[in-house]
PDB file of C-alpha atoms in Angstrom:
ATOM      1  CA  UNK B 154      78.670 -39.175  76.101  1.00 51.00           C
ATOM      2  CA  UNK B 155      75.493 -40.484  74.623  1.00 55.00           C
ATOM      3  CA  UNK B 156      72.167 -37.827  75.543  1.00 52.00           C
ATOM      4  CA  UNK B 157      74.520 -35.574  77.483  1.00 55.00           C
ATOM      5  CA  UNK B 158      74.341 -31.852  76.319  1.00 57.00           C
ATOM      6  CA  UNK B 159      76.120 -29.391  78.558  1.00 83.00           C
ATOM      7  CA  UNK B 160      74.533 -25.966  78.702  1.00 92.00           C
ATOM      8  CA  UNK B 161      76.572 -22.835  77.049  1.00 96.00           C
ATOM      9  CA  UNK B 162      78.283 -20.725  79.513  1.00 96.00           C
ATOM     10  CA  UNK B 163      76.305 -16.765  79.823  1.00 97.00           C
ATOM     11  CA  UNK B 164      78.855 -14.256  78.880  1.00 98.00           C
ATOM     12  CA  UNK B 165      79.956 -11.722  81.322  1.00 98.00           C
ATOM     13  CA  UNK B 166      81.413  -8.670  80.350  1.00 98.00           C
ATOM     14  CA  UNK B 167      82.581  -5.817  82.659  1.00 98.00           C
ATOM     15  CA  UNK B 168      81.637  -2.600  81.840  1.00 98.00           C
ATOM     16  CA  UNK B 169      82.573  -0.351  85.070  1.00 98.00           C
ATOM     17  CA  UNK B 170      84.536  -1.667  88.129  1.00 98.00           C
ATOM     18  CA  UNK B 171      85.930   1.184  90.368  1.00 98.00           C
ATOM     19  CA  UNK B 172      85.646   1.850  94.235  1.00 97.00           C
ATOM     20  CA  UNK B 173      81.524   2.100  94.126  1.00 97.00           C
ATOM     21  CA  UNK B 174      80.107  -0.364  92.402  1.00 98.00           C
ATOM     22  CA  UNK B 175      80.744  -3.372  89.561  1.00 98.00           C
ATOM     23  CA  UNK B 176      78.242  -3.671  86.502  1.00 98.00           C
ATOM     24  CA  UNK B 177      78.481  -6.410  84.129  1.00 98.00           C
ATOM     25  CA  UNK B 178      76.674  -7.039  81.424  1.00 98.00           C
ATOM     26  CA  UNK B 179      75.377 -10.693  80.809  1.00 98.00           C
ATOM     27  CA  UNK B 180      74.231 -12.098  77.477  1.00 98.00           C
ATOM     28  CA  UNK B 181      72.789 -15.615  76.963  1.00 98.00           C
ATOM     29  CA  UNK B 182      72.020 -17.699  74.172  1.00 98.00           C
ATOM     30  CA  UNK B 183      69.035 -19.559  74.621  1.00 97.00           C
ATOM     31  CA  UNK B 184      69.600 -22.367  77.096  1.00 97.00           C
ATOM     32  CA  UNK B 185      73.169 -20.612  78.664  1.00 97.00           C
ATOM     33  CA  UNK B 186      73.826 -20.496  82.067  1.00 97.00           C
ATOM     34  CA  UNK B 187      75.924 -18.602  84.971  1.00 96.00           C
ATOM     35  CA  UNK B 188      76.109 -21.810  86.694  1.00 94.00           C
ATOM     36  CA  UNK B 189      75.477 -21.762  90.441  1.00 95.00           C
ATOM     37  CA  UNK B 190      77.049 -19.127  92.384  1.00 96.00           C
ATOM     38  CA  UNK B 191      76.617 -17.226  95.602  1.00 97.00           C
ATOM     39  CA  UNK B 192      76.210 -13.142  95.768  1.00 97.00           C
ATOM     40  CA  UNK B 193      78.612 -11.626  97.797  1.00 97.00           C
ATOM     41  CA  UNK B 194      77.216  -7.879  97.118  1.00 97.00           C
ATOM     42  CA  UNK B 195      74.243  -7.011  96.895  1.00 98.00           C
ATOM     43  CA  UNK B 196      72.971  -6.238  93.362  1.00 98.00           C
ATOM     44  CA  UNK B 197      70.280  -4.013  90.894  1.00 98.00           C
ATOM     45  CA  UNK B 198      69.205  -6.357  87.676  1.00 98.00           C
ATOM     46  CA  UNK B 199      68.502  -4.103  84.501  1.00 98.00           C
ATOM     47  CA  UNK B 200      67.108  -6.453  82.040  1.00 98.00           C
ATOM     48  CA  UNK B 201      68.106  -5.157  78.618  1.00 98.00           C
ATOM     49  CA  UNK B 202      65.678  -7.337  77.071  1.00 98.00           C
ATOM     50  CA  UNK B 203      62.761  -9.452  77.766  1.00 98.00           C
ATOM     51  CA  UNK B 204      63.758 -12.540  80.028  1.00 98.00           C
ATOM     52  CA  UNK B 205      62.847 -15.530  80.671  1.00 98.00           C
ATOM     53  CA  UNK B 206      64.937 -16.693  83.748  1.00 98.00           C
ATOM     54  CA  UNK B 207      64.729 -20.547  85.118  1.00 97.00           C
ATOM     55  CA  UNK B 208      66.005 -19.937  87.974  1.00 97.00           C
ATOM     56  CA  UNK B 209      67.532 -23.186  90.391  1.00 96.00           C
ATOM     57  CA  UNK B 210      68.442 -22.632  93.655  1.00 96.00           C
ATOM     58  CA  UNK B 211      68.147 -24.986  96.903  1.00 95.00           C
ATOM     59  CA  UNK B 212      64.106 -24.499  96.590  1.00 95.00           C
ATOM     60  CA  UNK B 213      64.526 -26.135  93.428  1.00 96.00           C
ATOM     61  CA  UNK B 214      63.284 -24.735  90.309  1.00 96.00           C
ATOM     62  CA  UNK B 215      61.014 -21.837  88.812  1.00 97.00           C
ATOM     63  CA  UNK B 216      60.639 -19.601  85.970  1.00 98.00           C
ATOM     64  CA  UNK B 217      60.409 -16.134  86.317  1.00 97.00           C
ATOM     65  CA  UNK B 218      59.852 -13.679  83.600  1.00 98.00           C
ATOM     66  CA  UNK B 219      60.817 -10.116  83.410  1.00 98.00           C
ATOM     67  CA  UNK B 220      60.381  -7.189  80.313  1.00 98.00           C
ATOM     68  CA  UNK B 221      63.122  -5.171  79.731  1.00 97.00           C
ATOM     69  CA  UNK B 222      63.554  -2.410  81.881  1.00 98.00           C
ATOM     70  CA  UNK B 223      62.045  -4.351  84.831  1.00 98.00           C
ATOM     71  CA  UNK B 224      64.502  -3.987  87.628  1.00 98.00           C
ATOM     72  CA  UNK B 225      65.058  -5.827  90.640  1.00 98.00           C
ATOM     73  CA  UNK B 226      67.339  -5.495  93.582  1.00 98.00           C
ATOM     74  CA  UNK B 227      68.571  -8.343  95.493  1.00 97.00           C
ATOM     75  CA  UNK B 228      70.675  -8.398  98.884  1.00 97.00           C
ATOM     76  CA  UNK B 229      74.067 -10.063  99.525  1.00 98.00           C
ATOM     77  CA  UNK B 230      74.183 -13.888  99.740  1.00 97.00           C
ATOM     78  CA  UNK B 231      71.634 -14.891  96.909  1.00 97.00           C
ATOM     79  CA  UNK B 232      72.974 -18.257  95.557  1.00 97.00           C
ATOM     80  CA  UNK B 233      71.480 -19.834  92.356  1.00 97.00           C
ATOM     81  CA  UNK B 234      72.062 -20.791  88.911  1.00 96.00           C
ATOM     82  CA  UNK B 235      70.585 -18.699  86.289  1.00 97.00           C
ATOM     83  CA  UNK B 236      69.015 -20.068  82.637  1.00 97.00           C
ATOM     84  CA  UNK B 237      68.093 -18.227  79.733  1.00 98.00           C
ATOM     85  CA  UNK B 238      65.099 -20.798  79.712  1.00 97.00           C
ATOM     86  CA  UNK B 239      63.191 -18.675  76.337  1.00 97.00           C
ATOM     87  CA  UNK B 240      64.119 -19.249  73.074  1.00 97.00           C
ATOM     88  CA  UNK B 241      65.669 -16.268  72.321  1.00 98.00           C
ATOM     89  CA  UNK B 242      69.098 -14.065  73.275  1.00 98.00           C
ATOM     90  CA  UNK B 243      68.514 -12.358  76.563  1.00 98.00           C
ATOM     91  CA  UNK B 244      70.594  -9.850  78.233  1.00 98.00           C
ATOM     92  CA  UNK B 245      71.006  -7.922  81.385  1.00 98.00           C
ATOM     93  CA  UNK B 246      72.899  -5.441  83.094  1.00 98.00           C
ATOM     94  CA  UNK B 247      74.121  -6.286  86.528  1.00 98.00           C
ATOM     95  CA  UNK B 248      75.091  -3.293  89.244  1.00 98.00           C
ATOM     96  CA  UNK B 249      76.416  -4.507  92.300  1.00 98.00           C
ATOM     97  CA  UNK B 250      77.612  -2.169  94.989  1.00 96.00           C
ATOM     98  CA  UNK B 251      81.084  -2.319  97.119  1.00 95.00           C
TER      99      UNK B 251
ATOM    100  CA  UNK U 220      54.300  34.872  73.156  1.00 51.00           C
ATOM    101  CA  UNK U 221      55.764  34.795  69.370  1.00 55.00           C
ATOM    102  CA  UNK U 222      58.485  32.887  68.537  1.00 52.00           C
ATOM    103  CA  UNK U 223      58.389  31.291  72.488  1.00 55.00           C
ATOM    104  CA  UNK U 224      58.869  27.118  72.498  1.00 57.00           C
ATOM    105  CA  UNK U 225      58.921  26.035  75.727  1.00 83.00           C
ATOM    106  CA  UNK U 226      60.782  22.354  76.274  1.00 92.00           C
ATOM    107  CA  UNK U 227      58.517  19.822  77.169  1.00 96.00           C
ATOM    108  CA  UNK U 228      59.057  17.653  80.641  1.00 96.00           C
ATOM    109  CA  UNK U 229      61.190  14.447  80.600  1.00 97.00           C
ATOM    110  CA  UNK U 230      58.452  12.225  82.255  1.00 98.00           C
ATOM    111  CA  UNK U 231      60.323  10.277  85.152  1.00 98.00           C
ATOM    112  CA  UNK U 232      58.544   7.088  86.784  1.00 98.00           C
ATOM    113  CA  UNK U 233      59.930   5.311  89.837  1.00 98.00           C
ATOM    114  CA  UNK U 234      60.239   1.776  89.665  1.00 98.00           C
ATOM    115  CA  UNK U 235      61.726   1.049  92.865  1.00 98.00           C
ATOM    116  CA  UNK U 236      62.179   2.981  96.349  1.00 98.00           C
ATOM    117  CA  UNK U 237      63.155   1.118  99.041  1.00 98.00           C
ATOM    118  CA  UNK U 238      65.863   1.389 102.017  1.00 97.00           C
ATOM    119  CA  UNK U 239      68.909   1.037  99.488  1.00 97.00           C
ATOM    120  CA  UNK U 240      68.004   2.491  96.048  1.00 98.00           C
ATOM    121  CA  UNK U 241      65.455   4.714  94.093  1.00 98.00           C
ATOM    122  CA  UNK U 242      65.309   3.516  90.862  1.00 98.00           C
ATOM    123  CA  UNK U 243      63.694   5.979  88.121  1.00 98.00           C
ATOM    124  CA  UNK U 244      62.834   5.468  84.345  1.00 98.00           C
ATOM    125  CA  UNK U 245      63.499   9.052  82.545  1.00 98.00           C
ATOM    126  CA  UNK U 246      61.160   8.801  79.179  1.00 98.00           C
ATOM    127  CA  UNK U 247      62.026  11.876  76.974  1.00 98.00           C
ATOM    128  CA  UNK U 248      60.302  12.935  73.825  1.00 98.00           C
ATOM    129  CA  UNK U 249      62.773  14.845  71.533  1.00 97.00           C
ATOM    130  CA  UNK U 250      63.466  18.719  73.198  1.00 97.00           C
ATOM    131  CA  UNK U 251      62.210  17.010  76.288  1.00 97.00           C
ATOM    132  CA  UNK U 252      64.115  18.230  79.369  1.00 97.00           C
ATOM    133  CA  UNK U 253      64.330  17.353  83.063  1.00 96.00           C
ATOM    134  CA  UNK U 254      65.174  20.817  83.952  1.00 94.00           C
ATOM    135  CA  UNK U 255      67.792  22.463  86.119  1.00 95.00           C
ATOM    136  CA  UNK U 256      68.151  19.984  89.321  1.00 96.00           C
ATOM    137  CA  UNK U 257      70.967  19.080  91.981  1.00 97.00           C
ATOM    138  CA  UNK U 258      71.845  15.217  92.492  1.00 97.00           C
ATOM    139  CA  UNK U 259      71.981  14.796  96.184  1.00 97.00           C
ATOM    140  CA  UNK U 260      73.096  10.897  95.914  1.00 97.00           C
ATOM    141  CA  UNK U 261      75.523   8.918  93.721  1.00 98.00           C
ATOM    142  CA  UNK U 262      73.784   7.062  90.495  1.00 98.00           C
ATOM    143  CA  UNK U 263      74.505   4.952  88.016  1.00 98.00           C
ATOM    144  CA  UNK U 264      72.970   5.603  84.966  1.00 98.00           C
ATOM    145  CA  UNK U 265      71.493   2.493  82.028  1.00 98.00           C
ATOM    146  CA  UNK U 266      70.853   4.175  78.456  1.00 98.00           C
ATOM    147  CA  UNK U 267      67.615   2.172  77.504  1.00 98.00           C
ATOM    148  CA  UNK U 268      67.978   3.186  73.887  1.00 98.00           C
ATOM    149  CA  UNK U 269      70.528   5.440  72.604  1.00 98.00           C
ATOM    150  CA  UNK U 270      70.614   8.402  74.199  1.00 98.00           C
ATOM    151  CA  UNK U 271      71.870  12.180  72.605  1.00 98.00           C
ATOM    152  CA  UNK U 272      72.193  14.227  75.583  1.00 98.00           C
ATOM    153  CA  UNK U 273      72.027  17.729  75.770  1.00 97.00           C
ATOM    154  CA  UNK U 274      73.661  18.818  78.709  1.00 97.00           C
ATOM    155  CA  UNK U 275      73.474  22.672  80.136  1.00 96.00           C
ATOM    156  CA  UNK U 276      75.589  22.915  83.475  1.00 96.00           C
ATOM    157  CA  UNK U 277      77.774  26.074  84.538  1.00 95.00           C
ATOM    158  CA  UNK U 278      80.578  25.174  82.092  1.00 95.00           C
ATOM    159  CA  UNK U 279      77.932  25.784  79.535  1.00 96.00           C
ATOM    160  CA  UNK U 280      76.491  23.309  77.332  1.00 96.00           C
ATOM    161  CA  UNK U 281      77.694  19.651  75.233  1.00 97.00           C
ATOM    162  CA  UNK U 282      76.439  17.008  73.480  1.00 98.00           C
ATOM    163  CA  UNK U 283      77.479  13.620  74.415  1.00 97.00           C
ATOM    164  CA  UNK U 284      75.967  10.399  72.772  1.00 98.00           C
ATOM    165  CA  UNK U 285      75.420   7.190  74.923  1.00 98.00           C
ATOM    166  CA  UNK U 286      74.728   3.974  73.005  1.00 98.00           C
ATOM    167  CA  UNK U 287      71.900   2.107  74.842  1.00 97.00           C
ATOM    168  CA  UNK U 288      73.819  -0.176  77.676  1.00 98.00           C
ATOM    169  CA  UNK U 289      76.579   2.450  77.834  1.00 98.00           C
ATOM    170  CA  UNK U 290      76.154   3.047  81.661  1.00 98.00           C
ATOM    171  CA  UNK U 291      77.723   5.394  83.309  1.00 98.00           C
ATOM    172  CA  UNK U 292      78.320   6.148  87.402  1.00 98.00           C
ATOM    173  CA  UNK U 293      78.110  10.000  89.070  1.00 97.00           C
ATOM    174  CA  UNK U 294      78.964  11.161  92.162  1.00 97.00           C
ATOM    175  CA  UNK U 295      76.498  13.310  94.507  1.00 98.00           C
ATOM    176  CA  UNK U 296      76.504  16.712  93.340  1.00 97.00           C
ATOM    177  CA  UNK U 297      76.096  16.986  89.937  1.00 97.00           C
ATOM    178  CA  UNK U 298      73.921  20.063  88.536  1.00 97.00           C
ATOM    179  CA  UNK U 299      72.580  20.181  85.300  1.00 97.00           C
ATOM    180  CA  UNK U 300      69.732  20.285  83.079  1.00 96.00           C
ATOM    181  CA  UNK U 301      69.614  17.133  80.617  1.00 97.00           C
ATOM    182  CA  UNK U 302      67.756  17.128  77.370  1.00 97.00           C
ATOM    183  CA  UNK U 303      66.807  15.418  74.971  1.00 98.00           C
ATOM    184  CA  UNK U 304      69.003  16.869  71.580  1.00 97.00           C
ATOM    185  CA  UNK U 305      68.408  14.171  69.160  1.00 97.00           C
ATOM    186  CA  UNK U 306      65.197  13.495  67.339  1.00 97.00           C
ATOM    187  CA  UNK U 307      63.828  10.003  68.454  1.00 98.00           C
ATOM    188  CA  UNK U 308      62.314   9.338  71.823  1.00 98.00           C
ATOM    189  CA  UNK U 309      65.204   8.459  74.395  1.00 98.00           C
ATOM    190  CA  UNK U 310      64.810   6.691  77.717  1.00 98.00           C
ATOM    191  CA  UNK U 311      67.158   5.792  80.484  1.00 98.00           C
ATOM    192  CA  UNK U 312      67.033   4.035  84.183  1.00 98.00           C
ATOM    193  CA  UNK U 313      68.583   6.264  86.826  1.00 98.00           C
ATOM    194  CA  UNK U 314      69.858   3.994  89.928  1.00 98.00           C
ATOM    195  CA  UNK U 315      70.475   6.700  93.011  1.00 98.00           C
ATOM    196  CA  UNK U 316      71.978   4.714  95.665  1.00 96.00           C
ATOM    197  CA  UNK U 317      71.163   6.617  99.177  1.00 94.00           C
TER     198      UNK U 317
END
């Protein structure tokens, strides 16, 4: 399709999945996206690289930068698409609590 | 005291402390130690650097290496002293769930 450029997928790697947590490393090449998803569990994110997030959600689109190690926590129910809006690979570790 | 060399303290930085989690970054120069402590909460550790742990506990002393990003989870009740047994600074992020 002329002018069509799909975003590549962000790559999830399950690091630990037990009775208490599911821990996933997400690796994004520049422009890669998770695809739209709803968080069924609360979660903590630990950026392993500087992360230039492009977030797409019901409110629109916004850019947020988190440096490596700048953690944050969100409640279950978040709905969004997470894109690597920067020009370098980015990676974070997501810890979901069951 | 001749021949006496105290270990320097590992340096904790609270990154987030809310109703759900307490998240602490621990920075160790070579030889630094947390001091003996008992974990009152279960926790996940995310190594931000390669970590050459020297663990001292009731079972004795052992060395464990975790590469950056090699996460692990432990239940509440762990008792130990954690030492940087390597020759480079090391750092990890600890996520305790309340």
